[in-house]
């Protein structure tokens, strides 16, 4: 089985991020670069990680007019990232443009297209916040609507919360890749995550990839923390 752990590099400097990457690359599946580290360290951060051979998930959550998003996706393909995110609420045309740019740019470069992942409703938004911006206050409904929109537009994957994974797994094609944050072991602090799943639970519900930040990066020994999670996953796989 491929390694499903994506480590969220939520650290402020390139030095701190690269130290983690060097320690963790042999034992995890990919690294997530978000807005903080990309804004401070730039595309060189992606290049450094790629030069170590590790896959990169560029989590910049693009949301703009289709032409602009297509160009940003093409630039990400040139950077050789393996996954990236767009907001599903950007609409069908924007989503199609993103997927098409990923496919076409990869074809031109002779590489595998990155997985373009749709983000549905940010977990920081509740019903009242959705209503405030003119949407239905039913968060679940909005998530399902955007998940269908994204997959109908051709996206091959979604980021979803632990709350949604089971329902989305049932309604989406089996090939849709589900990427889940909010992973904690039974004994770990939840930090600011309101609802968490263990790695085993998330995979059992149909997650393909697990985004894990603080439980690994803030551990005294990040590599040992990642290996412990892998061990738990392997034990659950062998007990099936
Ligand atoms: O430290 P922790 O494991 O909570 O980090 C989870 C990562 O996943 C962070 O980079 C966070 O921004 C991201 N994320 C999340 N919840 C979402 C979407 C993304 O925690 N709904």
CSV table of C-alpha atoms and ligand atoms in Angstrom, one decimal:
chain,number,residue,atom,x,y,z
A,1,UNK,CA,0.0,0.0,0.0
A,2,UNK,CA,1.3,3.5,-0.7
A,3,UNK,CA,2.0,5.8,2.2
A,4,UNK,CA,-1.2,7.9,2.8
A,5,UNK,CA,0.4,10.4,5.2
A,6,UNK,CA,0.7,14.0,3.9
A,7,UNK,CA,2.6,16.2,6.4
A,8,UNK,CA,1.3,19.8,6.6
A,9,UNK,CA,4.4,22.0,6.8
A,10,UNK,CA,2.7,24.7,8.9
A,11,UNK,CA,6.0,26.3,10.0
A,12,UNK,CA,7.1,29.9,9.4
A,13,UNK,CA,10.5,29.5,7.7
A,14,UNK,CA,12.1,27.5,4.9
A,15,UNK,CA,14.8,26.3,7.3
A,16,UNK,CA,12.3,24.8,9.7
A,17,UNK,CA,10.3,23.2,6.8
A,18,UNK,CA,13.4,21.7,5.2
A,19,UNK,CA,14.6,20.3,8.5
A,20,UNK,CA,11.3,18.5,8.8
A,21,UNK,CA,11.3,17.3,5.2
A,22,UNK,CA,14.8,15.8,5.6
A,23,UNK,CA,13.7,13.9,8.7
A,24,UNK,CA,10.4,12.8,7.4
A,25,UNK,CA,10.8,12.1,3.7
A,26,UNK,CA,11.7,8.4,4.2
A,27,UNK,CA,8.5,7.7,6.2
A,28,UNK,CA,5.7,9.8,4.8
A,29,UNK,CA,3.9,10.0,1.5
A,30,UNK,CA,4.0,13.8,0.7
A,31,UNK,CA,4.3,17.3,2.1
A,32,UNK,CA,1.7,20.0,2.1
A,33,UNK,CA,2.8,23.5,1.4
A,34,UNK,CA,0.2,26.1,2.5
A,35,UNK,CA,-0.2,29.8,2.2
A,36,UNK,CA,2.1,30.7,5.1
A,37,UNK,CA,5.2,28.9,4.0
A,38,UNK,CA,4.5,29.6,0.3
A,39,UNK,CA,4.1,33.3,0.9
A,40,UNK,CA,7.3,33.5,3.0
A,41,UNK,CA,9.5,31.1,1.2
A,42,UNK,CA,8.0,31.0,-2.3
A,43,UNK,CA,8.3,28.5,-5.1
A,44,UNK,CA,11.9,27.6,-4.0
A,45,UNK,CA,10.3,25.8,-1.1
A,46,UNK,CA,8.5,23.5,-3.6
A,47,UNK,CA,11.7,23.1,-5.7
A,48,UNK,CA,13.8,22.2,-2.6
A,49,UNK,CA,11.3,19.5,-1.5
A,50,UNK,CA,11.0,18.1,-5.1
A,51,UNK,CA,14.8,17.9,-5.3
A,52,UNK,CA,14.7,15.6,-2.3
A,53,UNK,CA,12.3,13.4,-4.3
A,54,UNK,CA,9.3,13.9,-2.1
A,55,UNK,CA,5.8,14.6,-3.5
A,56,UNK,CA,4.3,18.0,-2.9
A,57,UNK,CA,0.7,19.1,-2.2
A,58,UNK,CA,0.4,22.8,-3.0
A,59,UNK,CA,-2.5,23.9,-0.8
A,60,UNK,CA,-3.1,27.5,-2.1
A,61,UNK,CA,-6.9,27.0,-2.6
A,62,UNK,CA,-7.2,28.9,-5.9
A,63,UNK,CA,-10.4,30.8,-6.4
A,64,UNK,CA,-10.6,33.4,-9.3
A,65,UNK,CA,-11.8,33.8,-12.8
A,66,UNK,CA,-11.2,30.6,-14.9
A,67,UNK,CA,-8.4,32.1,-17.0
A,68,UNK,CA,-6.4,33.2,-13.9
A,69,UNK,CA,-6.9,29.9,-12.1
A,70,UNK,CA,-5.9,27.9,-15.3
A,71,UNK,CA,-2.7,29.9,-15.4
A,72,UNK,CA,-1.9,29.4,-11.7
A,73,UNK,CA,-2.5,25.7,-12.1
A,74,UNK,CA,-0.2,25.6,-15.2
A,75,UNK,CA,2.4,27.3,-13.1
A,76,UNK,CA,2.0,24.7,-10.4
A,77,UNK,CA,2.4,21.9,-12.9
A,78,UNK,CA,5.7,23.6,-14.0
A,79,UNK,CA,6.7,23.5,-10.4
A,80,UNK,CA,6.1,19.7,-10.5
A,81,UNK,CA,3.6,19.5,-7.7
A,82,UNK,CA,1.6,16.3,-7.3
A,83,UNK,CA,-1.6,17.8,-5.8
A,84,UNK,CA,-3.1,21.2,-5.5
A,85,UNK,CA,-6.4,22.8,-4.3
A,86,UNK,CA,-9.1,25.0,-5.8
A,87,UNK,CA,-12.3,26.2,-4.2
A,88,UNK,CA,-15.3,24.3,-5.6
A,89,UNK,CA,-17.4,27.4,-5.1
A,90,UNK,CA,-15.4,29.0,-8.0
A,91,UNK,CA,-18.0,27.3,-10.2
A,92,UNK,CA,-18.1,24.8,-13.0
A,93,UNK,CA,-16.2,26.8,-15.5
A,94,UNK,CA,-13.4,27.6,-13.1
A,95,UNK,CA,-13.1,23.9,-12.1
A,96,UNK,CA,-13.1,22.7,-15.7
A,97,UNK,CA,-10.4,25.3,-16.5
A,98,UNK,CA,-8.3,24.1,-13.6
A,99,UNK,CA,-8.5,20.4,-14.5
A,100,UNK,CA,-7.9,21.1,-18.2
A,101,UNK,CA,-4.8,23.2,-17.4
A,102,UNK,CA,-3.5,20.4,-15.2
A,103,UNK,CA,-4.0,17.9,-18.0
A,104,UNK,CA,-2.7,20.0,-20.9
A,105,UNK,CA,0.3,21.4,-19.1
A,106,UNK,CA,1.3,17.9,-17.9
A,107,UNK,CA,0.9,16.5,-21.4
A,108,UNK,CA,3.2,19.2,-22.8
A,109,UNK,CA,5.8,18.6,-20.2
A,110,UNK,CA,5.5,14.8,-20.4
A,111,UNK,CA,4.7,14.4,-16.7
A,112,UNK,CA,1.7,13.0,-14.7
A,113,UNK,CA,-1.0,15.7,-14.2
A,114,UNK,CA,-1.3,16.7,-10.5
A,115,UNK,CA,-4.5,15.8,-8.7
A,116,UNK,CA,-6.7,18.9,-8.6
A,117,UNK,CA,-8.6,18.8,-5.3
A,118,UNK,CA,-11.8,20.7,-4.7
A,119,UNK,CA,-12.4,22.3,-1.4
A,120,UNK,CA,-16.1,22.4,-0.5
A,121,UNK,CA,-17.1,24.4,2.6
A,122,UNK,CA,-14.3,25.6,4.9
A,123,UNK,CA,-14.7,23.9,8.3
A,124,UNK,CA,-14.4,27.3,9.9
A,125,UNK,CA,-17.8,28.2,8.4
A,126,UNK,CA,-21.0,27.2,10.2
A,127,UNK,CA,-24.7,27.5,9.1
A,128,UNK,CA,-25.0,31.1,10.3
A,129,UNK,CA,-21.8,32.1,8.4
A,130,UNK,CA,-23.1,30.5,5.2
A,131,UNK,CA,-26.5,32.3,5.6
A,132,UNK,CA,-24.6,35.6,6.0
A,133,UNK,CA,-23.1,35.2,2.6
A,134,UNK,CA,-26.4,34.3,1.0
A,135,UNK,CA,-26.1,30.5,1.0
A,136,UNK,CA,-28.3,27.8,2.5
A,137,UNK,CA,-27.5,27.4,6.2
A,138,UNK,CA,-27.5,23.6,5.8
A,139,UNK,CA,-23.7,23.0,5.7
A,140,UNK,CA,-24.1,19.3,4.7
A,141,UNK,CA,-26.3,20.3,1.8
A,142,UNK,CA,-23.8,22.8,0.6
A,143,UNK,CA,-20.9,20.4,0.9
A,144,UNK,CA,-22.8,17.7,-1.1
A,145,UNK,CA,-23.8,20.3,-3.7
A,146,UNK,CA,-20.2,21.5,-4.2
A,147,UNK,CA,-18.8,17.9,-4.1
A,148,UNK,CA,-21.1,17.0,-7.0
A,149,UNK,CA,-20.3,20.2,-8.8
A,150,UNK,CA,-16.6,19.5,-8.5
A,151,UNK,CA,-16.7,15.9,-9.7
A,152,UNK,CA,-19.1,16.7,-12.5
A,153,UNK,CA,-16.7,19.3,-13.7
A,154,UNK,CA,-14.0,16.6,-13.9
A,155,UNK,CA,-12.1,16.9,-10.6
A,156,UNK,CA,-10.6,13.7,-9.4
A,157,UNK,CA,-10.4,14.5,-5.8
A,158,UNK,CA,-11.7,16.5,-2.9
A,159,UNK,CA,-10.5,17.7,0.5
A,160,UNK,CA,-13.1,16.9,3.1
A,161,UNK,CA,-13.5,17.1,6.8
A,162,UNK,CA,-13.8,14.0,9.1
A,163,UNK,CA,-17.5,15.0,9.4
A,164,UNK,CA,-18.1,14.5,5.7
A,165,UNK,CA,-15.9,11.6,4.6
A,166,UNK,CA,-18.4,8.8,5.1
A,167,UNK,CA,-21.2,10.5,3.3
A,168,UNK,CA,-19.1,11.7,0.4
A,169,UNK,CA,-17.5,8.3,-0.1
A,170,UNK,CA,-21.0,6.9,-0.6
A,171,UNK,CA,-22.2,9.5,-3.1
A,172,UNK,CA,-19.0,9.9,-5.2
A,173,UNK,CA,-17.4,7.6,-7.7
A,174,UNK,CA,-15.1,5.1,-6.0
A,175,UNK,CA,-12.1,6.6,-8.0
A,176,UNK,CA,-12.5,10.0,-6.4
A,177,UNK,CA,-9.6,10.6,-4.1
A,178,UNK,CA,-10.6,12.0,-0.6
A,179,UNK,CA,-8.0,13.9,1.4
A,180,UNK,CA,-8.8,14.3,5.1
A,181,UNK,CA,-7.3,16.7,7.7
A,182,UNK,CA,-8.2,16.6,11.4
A,183,UNK,CA,-6.4,13.4,12.1
A,184,UNK,CA,-5.5,12.7,15.8
A,185,UNK,CA,-4.5,9.6,17.7
A,186,UNK,CA,-6.9,8.7,20.5
A,187,UNK,CA,-4.5,10.2,23.1
A,188,UNK,CA,-3.3,13.3,21.2
A,189,UNK,CA,-4.7,16.8,21.9
A,190,UNK,CA,-7.3,17.9,19.4
A,191,UNK,CA,-5.7,21.4,19.3
A,192,UNK,CA,-8.2,23.6,17.5
A,193,UNK,CA,-9.8,20.8,15.6
A,194,UNK,CA,-13.4,20.4,16.6
A,195,UNK,CA,-14.0,16.9,15.2
A,196,UNK,CA,-11.2,14.5,14.7
A,197,UNK,CA,-10.7,10.9,13.5
A,198,UNK,CA,-7.8,8.5,14.0
A,199,UNK,CA,-5.8,7.6,10.9
A,200,UNK,CA,-7.4,4.1,11.0
A,201,UNK,CA,-10.9,5.4,11.3
A,202,UNK,CA,-10.4,7.9,8.4
A,203,UNK,CA,-9.0,5.2,6.1
A,204,UNK,CA,-11.8,2.8,7.2
A,205,UNK,CA,-14.4,5.4,6.2
A,206,UNK,CA,-12.9,5.7,2.7
A,207,UNK,CA,-10.2,8.4,3.0
A,208,UNK,CA,-7.3,8.0,0.5
A,209,UNK,CA,-4.9,10.5,2.0
A,210,UNK,CA,-4.5,11.9,5.6
A,211,UNK,CA,-3.3,15.5,6.2
A,212,UNK,CA,-1.4,15.6,9.5
A,213,UNK,CA,0.3,18.7,10.9
A,214,UNK,CA,0.9,19.2,14.6
A,215,UNK,CA,0.7,15.6,15.7
A,216,UNK,CA,3.9,15.0,13.6
A,217,UNK,CA,5.6,18.4,13.3
A,218,UNK,CA,5.2,19.5,16.9
A,219,UNK,CA,6.2,16.0,18.3
A,220,UNK,CA,9.5,15.8,20.1
A,221,UNK,CA,10.6,13.2,17.5
A,222,UNK,CA,8.6,13.9,14.3
A,223,UNK,CA,9.9,10.8,12.6
A,224,UNK,CA,9.0,8.5,15.4
A,225,UNK,CA,5.5,10.1,15.5
A,226,UNK,CA,5.0,9.4,11.8
A,227,UNK,CA,6.2,5.9,12.2
A,228,UNK,CA,3.8,5.3,15.1
A,229,UNK,CA,0.9,6.4,12.9
A,230,UNK,CA,2.1,4.2,10.0
A,231,UNK,CA,2.3,1.3,12.4
A,232,UNK,CA,-1.3,1.9,13.5
A,233,UNK,CA,-2.4,2.0,9.9
A,234,UNK,CA,-0.5,-1.2,9.0
A,235,UNK,CA,-2.0,-3.0,12.0
A,236,UNK,CA,-5.5,-2.1,10.9
A,237,UNK,CA,-4.8,-3.1,7.3
A,238,UNK,CA,-3.5,-6.5,8.5
A,239,UNK,CA,-6.6,-7.1,10.7
A,240,UNK,CA,-9.0,-6.7,7.8
B,1,LIG,O1,-2.0,20.4,12.8
B,1,LIG,P1,-3.2,19.8,12.1
B,1,LIG,O2,-3.0,18.3,11.9
B,1,LIG,O3,-4.5,20.1,12.7
B,1,LIG,O4,-3.1,20.4,10.6
B,1,LIG,C1,-4.1,20.1,9.6
B,1,LIG,C2,-3.8,20.8,8.4
B,1,LIG,O5,-4.9,20.6,7.5
B,1,LIG,C3,-3.6,22.3,8.5
B,1,LIG,O6,-2.6,22.6,7.4
B,1,LIG,C4,-4.9,22.9,8.2
B,1,LIG,O7,-4.8,24.1,7.6
B,1,LIG,C5,-5.5,21.9,7.2
B,1,LIG,N1,-6.9,21.8,7.1
B,1,LIG,C6,-7.7,21.5,8.2
B,1,LIG,N2,-9.1,21.5,8.1
B,1,LIG,C7,-9.6,21.7,6.9
B,1,LIG,C8,-8.9,21.9,5.8
B,1,LIG,C9,-7.5,22.0,5.9
B,1,LIG,O8,-7.2,21.3,9.3
B,1,LIG,N3,-11.0,21.6,6.8
